[in-house]
Amino acid sequence: MKKKIISMLMIMTMAAACFAGCGGNKAEDKSAGADTAADGKVYKVGIIQYVDDASLNQIVDNLEKQLDAIAEEKGVTFNYKDYYYNGQADSTTINQIVTELINDEVDVLVPIATPTAMICQSATEDNQIPVVFAAVSDPEGAGLVASNDAPGANITGTSDALNTEAILDLMLEQDRDLQKVGLLYDKSQDASTAPIKAAKEYLQNAGIEVIEKTGTTNDEVMLAADALCAEKVGAVFTPTDNTIMTAELAIYEKFIDAGIPHYCGADSFALNGAYLGYGVNYATLGVETAKMVAEVLVDGKEPASLPVKTLDNGTATVNTETAAALDLDYEKLRDMCDGFVEIQTSKEFE
């Protein structure tokens, strides 16, 4: 499916073209022939992806495939093709996207990642359109739900909460002589707040020096990576941080050249060159999100009482090329994980 990546300029251009060229309403043009189907009801599903990265792309692809499978099974249609957008990590753009989807009268909003979910929460306070989020690391901490067991409002979804202690256990098993660890993250990412706090407590209790470096743009992340190399840290930890994920292809060789393994909170980091990713299976996360969308739209369940779904996150993904470049034996880590995957550097999952 061709992905629609929009900016404010593109939105205005599209709107102008729609009125000038068609002389009609954009929502009417989109829904012509799409809101009735021979085999049953059509639901309009608005998907808002926060940014392009391998993990989030994997969620969207599997979300859409599972929606198609459920549609065939239940005799309905989920129209997501007309209502998919990528905000490219720009809050102004994402706000405009959500406003447009609400004007299009979508039946559900599906925000991918915490910043997108928070914008959807604010936009639906009055209209109470159902929101089913994906890949929110700490729904309670972000204030999206009253509790994971009983969300309490119009919002629920799936969480990619990270077991920080487990990934740091792997780090220390790999190198029992670690004396200094770098923490690399975007301090504006809510998903990083809790795991970074947990990592600092864990490492300080182990008597390991902590060096923190942050960045909010690719250029800042590259400078932060350079600084960690200059500090001669023995390893680097990054949680499920979309800013660092987006920059991983630009920094992984810096760490290899400095002899520093990068341990991260998602398999996509390893795909993009990091030594090890640990966490949930994002393909499964997409599937489970689709199932929750169907529960809300087709089965009539209320998001307020539909518990947030958190997946087991005991799968480690090792980049074998990076391991070889760092001369690391990862076999001793295999028995510490529920799942163990070997991968090589690539931009996207196949």
mmCIF file of C-alpha atoms in Angstrom:
data_model
loop_
_atom_site.group_PDB
_atom_site.id
_atom_site.type_symbol
_atom_site.label_atom_id
_atom_site.label_comp_id
_atom_site.label_asym_id
_atom_site.label_seq_id
_atom_site.Cartn_x
_atom_site.Cartn_y
_atom_site.Cartn_z
ATOM 1 C CA MET A 1 0.000 0.000 0.000
ATOM 2 C CA LYS A 2 1.298 3.400 -0.909
ATOM 3 C CA LYS A 3 1.876 5.321 2.281
ATOM 4 C CA LYS A 4 0.680 8.924 2.534
ATOM 5 C CA ILE A 5 3.254 11.127 4.191
ATOM 6 C CA ILE A 6 1.862 14.605 4.650
ATOM 7 C CA SER A 7 3.049 17.978 5.795
ATOM 8 C CA MET A 8 1.074 21.130 6.460
ATOM 9 C CA LEU A 9 1.903 22.427 2.992
ATOM 10 C CA MET A 10 0.745 19.191 1.381
ATOM 11 C CA ILE A 11 -2.491 19.273 3.368
ATOM 12 C CA MET A 12 -3.308 22.754 2.107
ATOM 13 C CA THR A 13 -2.348 21.801 -1.432
ATOM 14 C CA MET A 14 -4.513 18.678 -1.352
ATOM 15 C CA ALA A 15 -7.456 20.606 0.046
ATOM 16 C CA ALA A 16 -7.155 23.294 -2.614
ATOM 17 C CA ALA A 17 -6.904 20.732 -5.382
ATOM 18 C CA CYS A 18 -9.915 18.886 -4.046
ATOM 19 C CA PHE A 19 -12.167 21.932 -4.094
ATOM 20 C CA ALA A 20 -10.834 23.383 -7.324
ATOM 21 C CA GLY A 21 -10.612 20.192 -9.366
ATOM 22 C CA CYS A 22 -13.528 18.207 -8.044
ATOM 23 C CA GLY A 23 -15.989 20.816 -6.837
ATOM 24 C CA GLY A 24 -17.017 18.481 -4.044
ATOM 25 C CA ASN A 25 -16.308 17.457 -0.488
ATOM 26 C CA LYS A 26 -13.065 15.520 0.205
ATOM 27 C CA ALA A 27 -14.704 13.182 2.672
ATOM 28 C CA GLU A 28 -17.491 12.462 0.200
ATOM 29 C CA ASP A 29 -14.938 11.711 -2.531
ATOM 30 C CA LYS A 30 -12.989 9.383 -0.224
ATOM 31 C CA SER A 31 -16.032 7.474 0.894
ATOM 32 C CA ALA A 32 -17.736 7.177 -2.465
ATOM 33 C CA GLY A 33 -18.263 3.469 -2.939
ATOM 34 C CA ALA A 34 -16.349 2.722 0.255
ATOM 35 C CA ASP A 35 -19.034 3.062 2.935
ATOM 36 C CA THR A 36 -21.252 0.287 1.613
ATOM 37 C CA ALA A 37 -20.170 -3.255 0.870
ATOM 38 C CA ALA A 38 -21.967 -6.291 -0.438
ATOM 39 C CA ASP A 39 -20.722 -8.466 2.433
ATOM 40 C CA GLY A 40 -21.579 -6.187 5.358
ATOM 41 C CA LYS A 41 -20.751 -3.033 7.249
ATOM 42 C CA VAL A 42 -17.781 -0.823 6.404
ATOM 43 C CA TYR A 43 -15.717 0.704 9.205
ATOM 44 C CA LYS A 44 -13.414 3.639 8.635
ATOM 45 C CA VAL A 45 -10.132 3.071 10.472
ATOM 46 C CA GLY A 46 -7.835 6.067 10.879
ATOM 47 C CA ILE A 47 -4.210 4.980 11.349
ATOM 48 C CA ILE A 48 -1.690 7.621 12.412
ATOM 49 C CA GLN A 49 1.941 6.491 12.449
ATOM 50 C CA TYR A 50 4.331 8.647 14.461
ATOM 51 C CA VAL A 51 7.418 8.257 12.254
ATOM 52 C CA ASP A 52 9.094 5.926 9.769
ATOM 53 C CA ASP A 53 11.185 3.318 11.524
ATOM 54 C CA ALA A 54 11.471 -0.433 11.177
ATOM 55 C CA SER A 55 9.481 -1.250 14.336
ATOM 56 C CA LEU A 56 6.544 1.056 13.640
ATOM 57 C CA ASN A 57 6.441 0.067 9.967
ATOM 58 C CA GLN A 58 6.264 -3.558 11.081
ATOM 59 C CA ILE A 59 3.336 -2.765 13.382
ATOM 60 C CA VAL A 60 1.378 -1.029 10.620
ATOM 61 C CA ASP A 61 1.983 -3.758 8.049
ATOM 62 C CA ASN A 62 0.790 -6.500 10.399
ATOM 63 C CA LEU A 63 -2.103 -4.400 11.715
ATOM 64 C CA GLU A 64 -3.418 -3.985 8.180
ATOM 65 C CA LYS A 65 -2.937 -7.648 7.253
ATOM 66 C CA GLN A 66 -4.779 -8.783 10.373
ATOM 67 C CA LEU A 67 -7.623 -6.327 9.766
ATOM 68 C CA ASP A 68 -8.017 -7.840 6.300
ATOM 69 C CA ALA A 69 -8.098 -11.358 7.780
ATOM 70 C CA ILE A 70 -10.690 -10.390 10.395
ATOM 71 C CA ALA A 71 -12.780 -8.611 7.758
ATOM 72 C CA GLU A 72 -12.945 -11.748 5.635
ATOM 73 C CA GLU A 73 -13.827 -13.869 8.659
ATOM 74 C CA LYS A 74 -16.574 -11.582 9.962
ATOM 75 C CA GLY A 75 -18.010 -10.396 6.649
ATOM 76 C CA VAL A 76 -17.211 -6.724 7.161
ATOM 77 C CA THR A 77 -14.807 -4.217 5.618
ATOM 78 C CA PHE A 78 -12.144 -2.177 7.384
ATOM 79 C CA ASN A 79 -11.293 0.786 5.182
ATOM 80 C CA TYR A 80 -7.841 1.922 6.334
ATOM 81 C CA LYS A 81 -6.321 2.653 2.934
ATOM 82 C CA ASP A 82 -8.075 6.021 2.659
ATOM 83 C CA TYR A 83 -7.295 6.935 6.258
ATOM 84 C CA TYR A 84 -3.622 6.096 6.822
ATOM 85 C CA TYR A 85 -1.124 8.894 7.491
ATOM 86 C CA ASN A 86 2.459 9.225 8.719
ATOM 87 C CA GLY A 87 3.178 12.298 10.839
ATOM 88 C CA GLN A 88 6.984 12.112 10.468
ATOM 89 C CA ALA A 89 7.469 12.980 14.162
ATOM 90 C CA ASP A 90 5.972 16.469 13.699
ATOM 91 C CA SER A 91 3.333 17.309 16.314
ATOM 92 C CA THR A 92 1.790 20.080 14.201
ATOM 93 C CA THR A 93 1.357 17.680 11.309
ATOM 94 C CA ILE A 94 -0.055 14.959 13.553
ATOM 95 C CA ASN A 95 -2.585 17.378 15.058
ATOM 96 C CA GLN A 96 -3.711 18.313 11.542
ATOM 97 C CA ILE A 97 -3.970 14.648 10.564
ATOM 98 C CA VAL A 98 -6.143 13.831 13.573
ATOM 99 C CA THR A 99 -8.393 16.831 12.892
ATOM 100 C CA GLU A 100 -8.812 15.697 9.293
ATOM 101 C CA LEU A 101 -9.650 12.135 10.335
ATOM 102 C CA ILE A 102 -12.232 13.367 12.827
ATOM 103 C CA ASN A 103 -13.784 15.511 10.081
ATOM 104 C CA ASP A 104 -13.843 12.392 7.896
ATOM 105 C CA GLU A 105 -15.916 10.743 10.655
ATOM 106 C CA VAL A 106 -13.687 7.723 11.092
ATOM 107 C CA ASP A 107 -15.050 5.041 13.398
ATOM 108 C CA VAL A 108 -11.802 4.586 15.317
ATOM 109 C CA LEU A 109 -8.397 6.248 15.613
ATOM 110 C CA VAL A 110 -5.336 3.985 15.792
ATOM 111 C CA PRO A 111 -2.285 6.020 16.857
ATOM 112 C CA ILE A 112 1.081 4.284 16.657
ATOM 113 C CA ALA A 113 3.467 5.313 19.512
ATOM 114 C CA THR A 114 2.993 7.439 22.613
ATOM 115 C CA PRO A 115 3.198 11.005 21.198
ATOM 116 C CA THR A 116 0.541 10.203 18.592
ATOM 117 C CA ALA A 117 -1.718 8.557 21.171
ATOM 118 C CA MET A 118 -1.541 11.610 23.420
ATOM 119 C CA ILE A 119 -2.612 13.897 20.570
ATOM 120 C CA CYS A 120 -5.540 11.579 19.824
ATOM 121 C CA GLN A 121 -6.532 11.601 23.495
ATOM 122 C CA SER A 122 -6.715 15.392 23.539
ATOM 123 C CA ALA A 123 -8.622 15.532 20.249
ATOM 124 C CA THR A 124 -11.307 13.057 21.363
ATOM 125 C CA GLU A 125 -12.104 14.393 24.831
ATOM 126 C CA ASP A 126 -15.346 15.952 23.578
ATOM 127 C CA ASN A 127 -16.395 13.648 20.722
ATOM 128 C CA GLN A 128 -15.338 10.382 22.459
ATOM 129 C CA ILE A 129 -14.293 8.655 19.220
ATOM 130 C CA PRO A 130 -12.755 5.305 20.215
ATOM 131 C CA VAL A 131 -8.949 5.239 20.267
ATOM 132 C CA VAL A 132 -6.967 1.991 20.099
ATOM 133 C CA PHE A 133 -3.261 2.761 20.398
ATOM 134 C CA ALA A 134 -0.244 0.597 19.571
ATOM 135 C CA ALA A 135 3.293 0.611 21.002
ATOM 136 C CA VAL A 136 2.709 2.826 24.024
ATOM 137 C CA SER A 137 5.395 1.856 26.519
ATOM 138 C CA ASP A 138 3.769 3.249 29.684
ATOM 139 C CA PRO A 139 0.055 4.016 29.174
ATOM 140 C CA GLU A 140 -0.535 4.776 32.854
ATOM 141 C CA GLY A 141 2.567 6.933 33.223
ATOM 142 C CA ALA A 142 1.639 8.909 30.107
ATOM 143 C CA GLY A 143 -1.837 9.548 31.525
ATOM 144 C CA LEU A 144 -3.598 7.794 28.662
ATOM 145 C CA VAL A 145 -5.492 5.360 30.900
ATOM 146 C CA ALA A 146 -6.590 5.311 34.514
ATOM 147 C CA SER A 147 -5.065 1.855 34.779
ATOM 148 C CA ASN A 148 -3.999 -0.844 32.352
ATOM 149 C CA ASP A 149 -6.697 -3.177 33.688
ATOM 150 C CA ALA A 150 -9.499 -0.591 33.518
ATOM 151 C CA PRO A 151 -8.630 2.268 31.120
ATOM 152 C CA GLY A 152 -11.719 4.215 32.179
ATOM 153 C CA ALA A 153 -12.359 6.339 29.060
ATOM 154 C CA ASN A 154 -12.469 6.048 25.276
ATOM 155 C CA ILE A 155 -8.837 4.881 24.966
ATOM 156 C CA THR A 156 -7.139 1.481 25.178
ATOM 157 C CA GLY A 157 -4.624 -0.491 23.114
ATOM 158 C CA THR A 158 -1.376 -2.449 23.166
ATOM 159 C CA SER A 159 1.809 -1.735 25.096
ATOM 160 C CA ASP A 160 5.435 -2.476 24.245
ATOM 161 C CA ALA A 161 6.553 -2.029 27.859
ATOM 162 C CA LEU A 162 10.218 -2.944 28.272
ATOM 163 C CA ASN A 163 11.726 -5.216 30.920
ATOM 164 C CA THR A 164 14.741 -2.989 31.573
ATOM 165 C CA GLU A 165 16.267 -5.260 34.197
ATOM 166 C CA ALA A 166 16.261 -8.207 31.808
ATOM 167 C CA ILE A 167 18.176 -6.400 29.052
ATOM 168 C CA LEU A 168 20.717 -5.059 31.557
ATOM 169 C CA ASP A 169 21.156 -8.591 32.887
ATOM 170 C CA LEU A 170 22.184 -9.561 29.367
ATOM 171 C CA MET A 171 24.611 -6.644 29.206
ATOM 172 C CA LEU A 172 26.336 -7.633 32.440
ATOM 173 C CA GLU A 173 26.426 -11.302 31.503
ATOM 174 C CA GLN A 174 28.123 -10.360 28.236
ATOM 175 C CA ASP A 175 30.756 -8.301 30.083
ATOM 176 C CA ARG A 176 31.085 -8.919 33.814
ATOM 177 C CA ASP A 177 33.870 -6.328 34.052
ATOM 178 C CA LEU A 178 31.757 -3.377 32.935
ATOM 179 C CA GLN A 179 32.687 -0.185 34.744
ATOM 180 C CA LYS A 180 30.994 2.548 32.692
ATOM 181 C CA VAL A 181 27.712 2.424 30.724
ATOM 182 C CA GLY A 182 26.243 5.081 28.465
ATOM 183 C CA LEU A 183 22.528 5.874 28.327
ATOM 184 C CA LEU A 184 21.460 7.245 24.935
ATOM 185 C CA TYR A 185 17.907 8.543 24.562
ATOM 186 C CA ASP A 186 15.607 11.430 23.688
ATOM 187 C CA LYS A 187 14.546 13.142 26.908
ATOM 188 C CA SER A 188 11.336 14.374 25.226
ATOM 189 C CA GLN A 189 10.167 10.789 24.532
ATOM 190 C CA ASP A 190 7.758 9.653 27.256
ATOM 191 C CA ALA A 191 8.548 6.042 26.383
ATOM 192 C CA SER A 192 12.121 6.552 27.617
ATOM 193 C CA THR A 193 11.374 8.104 31.005
ATOM 194 C CA ALA A 194 10.609 5.013 33.095
ATOM 195 C CA PRO A 195 13.242 2.650 31.588
ATOM 196 C CA ILE A 196 16.005 5.257 31.861
ATOM 197 C CA LYS A 197 15.136 5.798 35.528
ATOM 198 C CA ALA A 198 15.151 2.035 36.081
ATOM 199 C CA ALA A 199 18.456 1.650 34.229
ATOM 200 C CA LYS A 200 20.168 4.296 36.354
ATOM 201 C CA GLU A 201 19.003 2.633 39.570
ATOM 202 C CA TYR A 202 20.081 -0.814 38.360
ATOM 203 C CA LEU A 203 23.536 0.289 37.206
ATOM 204 C CA GLN A 204 24.257 2.493 40.220
ATOM 205 C CA ASN A 205 23.275 -0.350 42.559
ATOM 206 C CA ALA A 206 25.753 -2.530 40.652
ATOM 207 C CA GLY A 207 28.503 0.048 41.210
ATOM 208 C CA ILE A 208 28.692 0.988 37.514
ATOM 209 C CA GLU A 209 29.272 4.577 36.419
ATOM 210 C CA VAL A 210 26.485 6.035 34.254
ATOM 211 C CA ILE A 211 27.050 8.545 31.450
ATOM 212 C CA GLU A 212 23.867 10.108 29.993
ATOM 213 C CA LYS A 213 23.702 11.650 26.532
ATOM 214 C CA THR A 214 20.521 12.788 24.800
ATOM 215 C CA GLY A 215 19.350 14.070 21.439
ATOM 216 C CA THR A 216 16.093 15.118 19.815
ATOM 217 C CA THR A 217 17.247 15.160 16.174
ATOM 218 C CA ASN A 218 19.446 12.903 14.054
ATOM 219 C CA ASP A 219 22.309 15.405 14.212
ATOM 220 C CA GLU A 220 22.041 15.674 18.001
ATOM 221 C CA VAL A 221 21.929 11.897 18.360
ATOM 222 C CA MET A 222 25.065 11.539 16.235
ATOM 223 C CA LEU A 223 26.853 14.087 18.437
ATOM 224 C CA ALA A 224 25.648 12.244 21.543
ATOM 225 C CA ALA A 225 26.993 8.962 20.140
ATOM 226 C CA ASP A 226 30.358 10.642 19.466
ATOM 227 C CA ALA A 227 30.423 11.909 23.044
ATOM 228 C CA LEU A 228 29.789 8.427 24.453
ATOM 229 C CA CYS A 229 32.613 7.048 22.313
ATOM 230 C CA ALA A 230 34.901 9.795 23.621
ATOM 231 C CA GLU A 231 33.903 8.869 27.196
ATOM 232 C CA LYS A 232 35.068 5.297 26.442
ATOM 233 C CA VAL A 233 31.940 3.668 27.866
ATOM 234 C CA GLY A 234 31.945 -0.118 27.880
ATOM 235 C CA ALA A 235 28.379 -0.426 26.567
ATOM 236 C CA VAL A 236 25.375 1.747 25.658
ATOM 237 C CA PHE A 237 21.716 1.240 26.569
ATOM 238 C CA THR A 238 18.749 2.746 24.701
ATOM 239 C CA PRO A 239 15.085 1.940 25.544
ATOM 240 C CA THR A 240 12.214 1.839 23.018
ATOM 241 C CA ASP A 241 13.023 5.353 21.823
ATOM 242 C CA ASN A 242 11.788 6.286 18.334
ATOM 243 C CA THR A 243 14.232 9.184 17.955
ATOM 244 C CA ILE A 244 17.264 6.956 18.513
ATOM 245 C CA MET A 245 15.693 4.206 16.403
ATOM 246 C CA THR A 246 15.371 6.596 13.473
ATOM 247 C CA ALA A 247 19.061 7.514 13.822
ATOM 248 C CA GLU A 248 20.443 4.012 14.429
ATOM 249 C CA LEU A 249 21.640 3.447 10.860
ATOM 250 C CA ALA A 250 23.687 6.627 11.184
ATOM 251 C CA ILE A 251 25.354 5.751 14.507
ATOM 252 C CA TYR A 252 25.854 1.990 14.731
ATOM 253 C CA GLU A 253 29.198 2.061 12.905
ATOM 254 C CA LYS A 254 30.470 4.714 15.339
ATOM 255 C CA PHE A 255 29.922 2.273 18.189
ATOM 256 C CA ILE A 256 31.455 -0.632 16.264
ATOM 257 C CA ASP A 257 34.559 1.429 15.491
ATOM 258 C CA ALA A 258 34.840 2.323 19.192
ATOM 259 C CA GLY A 259 34.313 -1.297 20.272
ATOM 260 C CA ILE A 260 31.065 -0.483 22.109
ATOM 261 C CA PRO A 261 28.044 -2.831 22.016
ATOM 262 C CA HIS A 262 24.675 -1.069 21.829
ATOM 263 C CA TYR A 263 21.835 -2.751 23.761
ATOM 264 C CA CYS A 264 18.343 -1.541 22.826
ATOM 265 C CA GLY A 265 14.672 -1.997 23.594
ATOM 266 C CA ALA A 266 13.448 -3.321 20.226
ATOM 267 C CA ASP A 267 14.492 -5.812 17.562
ATOM 268 C CA SER A 268 14.518 -3.081 14.910
ATOM 269 C CA PHE A 269 17.607 -1.516 16.505
ATOM 270 C CA ALA A 270 19.497 -4.756 15.869
ATOM 271 C CA LEU A 271 18.139 -4.845 12.327
ATOM 272 C CA ASN A 272 19.617 -1.373 11.839
ATOM 273 C CA GLY A 273 23.050 -2.303 13.183
ATOM 274 C CA ALA A 274 22.922 -2.293 17.003
ATOM 275 C CA TYR A 275 24.441 -5.308 18.722
ATOM 276 C CA LEU A 276 21.304 -6.462 20.549
ATOM 277 C CA GLY A 277 17.623 -5.612 20.701
ATOM 278 C CA TYR A 278 15.364 -7.006 23.400
ATOM 279 C CA GLY A 279 11.626 -6.704 23.767
ATOM 280 C CA VAL A 280 8.271 -7.484 22.221
ATOM 281 C CA ASN A 281 7.633 -8.891 18.785
ATOM 282 C CA TYR A 282 6.321 -5.867 16.863
ATOM 283 C CA ALA A 283 4.668 -8.008 14.208
ATOM 284 C CA THR A 284 2.629 -9.661 16.974
ATOM 285 C CA LEU A 285 1.908 -6.243 18.467
ATOM 286 C CA GLY A 286 0.339 -5.170 15.162
ATOM 287 C CA VAL A 287 -1.793 -8.313 15.055
ATOM 288 C CA GLU A 288 -3.018 -7.852 18.629
ATOM 289 C CA THR A 289 -3.837 -4.192 17.976
ATOM 290 C CA ALA A 290 -5.996 -5.209 15.007
ATOM 291 C CA LYS A 291 -7.840 -7.711 17.188
ATOM 292 C CA MET A 292 -8.608 -4.950 19.702
ATOM 293 C CA VAL A 293 -9.859 -2.668 16.914
ATOM 294 C CA ALA A 294 -12.252 -5.430 15.859
ATOM 295 C CA GLU A 295 -13.386 -5.970 19.455
ATOM 296 C CA VAL A 296 -14.350 -2.299 19.682
ATOM 297 C CA LEU A 297 -15.911 -1.860 16.237
ATOM 298 C CA VAL A 298 -17.462 -5.248 15.473
ATOM 299 C CA ASP A 299 -18.061 -6.773 18.915
ATOM 300 C CA GLY A 300 -19.144 -3.483 20.489
ATOM 301 C CA LYS A 301 -16.765 -3.580 23.455
ATOM 302 C CA GLU A 302 -16.091 -0.326 25.270
ATOM 303 C CA PRO A 303 -12.460 0.891 25.389
ATOM 304 C CA ALA A 304 -13.079 2.034 28.977
ATOM 305 C CA SER A 305 -13.378 -1.575 30.151
ATOM 306 C CA LEU A 306 -11.086 -3.271 27.605
ATOM 307 C CA PRO A 307 -7.728 -3.846 29.347
ATOM 308 C CA VAL A 308 -4.493 -2.672 27.785
ATOM 309 C CA LYS A 309 -2.683 -5.650 26.285
ATOM 310 C CA THR A 310 0.977 -6.066 27.229
ATOM 311 C CA LEU A 311 3.005 -8.724 25.412
ATOM 312 C CA ASP A 312 5.711 -10.947 26.826
ATOM 313 C CA ASN A 313 9.057 -9.343 25.980
ATOM 314 C CA GLY A 314 11.605 -12.075 26.450
ATOM 315 C CA THR A 315 12.971 -12.149 22.891
ATOM 316 C CA ALA A 316 16.545 -11.072 22.178
ATOM 317 C CA THR A 317 17.603 -10.179 18.640
ATOM 318 C CA VAL A 318 21.348 -10.210 17.950
ATOM 319 C CA ASN A 319 23.000 -8.659 14.910
ATOM 320 C CA THR A 320 25.540 -11.317 13.966
ATOM 321 C CA GLU A 321 27.541 -8.954 11.728
ATOM 322 C CA THR A 322 27.940 -6.463 14.557
ATOM 323 C CA ALA A 323 28.748 -9.253 17.029
ATOM 324 C CA ALA A 324 31.536 -10.457 14.737
ATOM 325 C CA ALA A 325 32.886 -6.919 14.305
ATOM 326 C CA LEU A 326 32.950 -6.498 18.093
ATOM 327 C CA ASP A 327 34.334 -10.027 18.628
ATOM 328 C CA LEU A 328 31.488 -10.896 21.009
ATOM 329 C CA ASP A 329 30.322 -14.424 21.824
ATOM 330 C CA TYR A 330 26.557 -14.131 22.260
ATOM 331 C CA GLU A 331 25.839 -17.832 22.742
ATOM 332 C CA LYS A 332 26.019 -17.475 26.525
ATOM 333 C CA LEU A 333 23.005 -15.159 26.376
ATOM 334 C CA ARG A 334 20.731 -17.584 24.539
ATOM 335 C CA ASP A 335 19.471 -19.482 27.602
ATOM 336 C CA MET A 336 18.603 -16.229 29.394
ATOM 337 C CA CYS A 337 15.845 -15.395 26.878
ATOM 338 C CA ASP A 338 12.458 -16.861 26.029
ATOM 339 C CA GLY A 339 13.252 -16.281 22.356
ATOM 340 C CA PHE A 340 16.511 -15.713 20.503
ATOM 341 C CA VAL A 341 16.816 -14.386 16.953
ATOM 342 C CA GLU A 342 19.900 -13.849 14.796
ATOM 343 C CA ILE A 343 19.722 -11.085 12.222
ATOM 344 C CA GLN A 344 21.899 -9.049 9.872
ATOM 345 C CA THR A 345 21.907 -5.353 9.162
ATOM 346 C CA SER A 346 19.121 -4.104 6.912
ATOM 347 C CA LYS A 347 16.838 -1.081 6.680
ATOM 348 C CA GLU A 348 13.507 -2.914 6.891
ATOM 349 C CA PHE A 349 12.148 -6.286 7.964
ATOM 350 C CA GLU A 350 11.289 -8.563 5.055
#
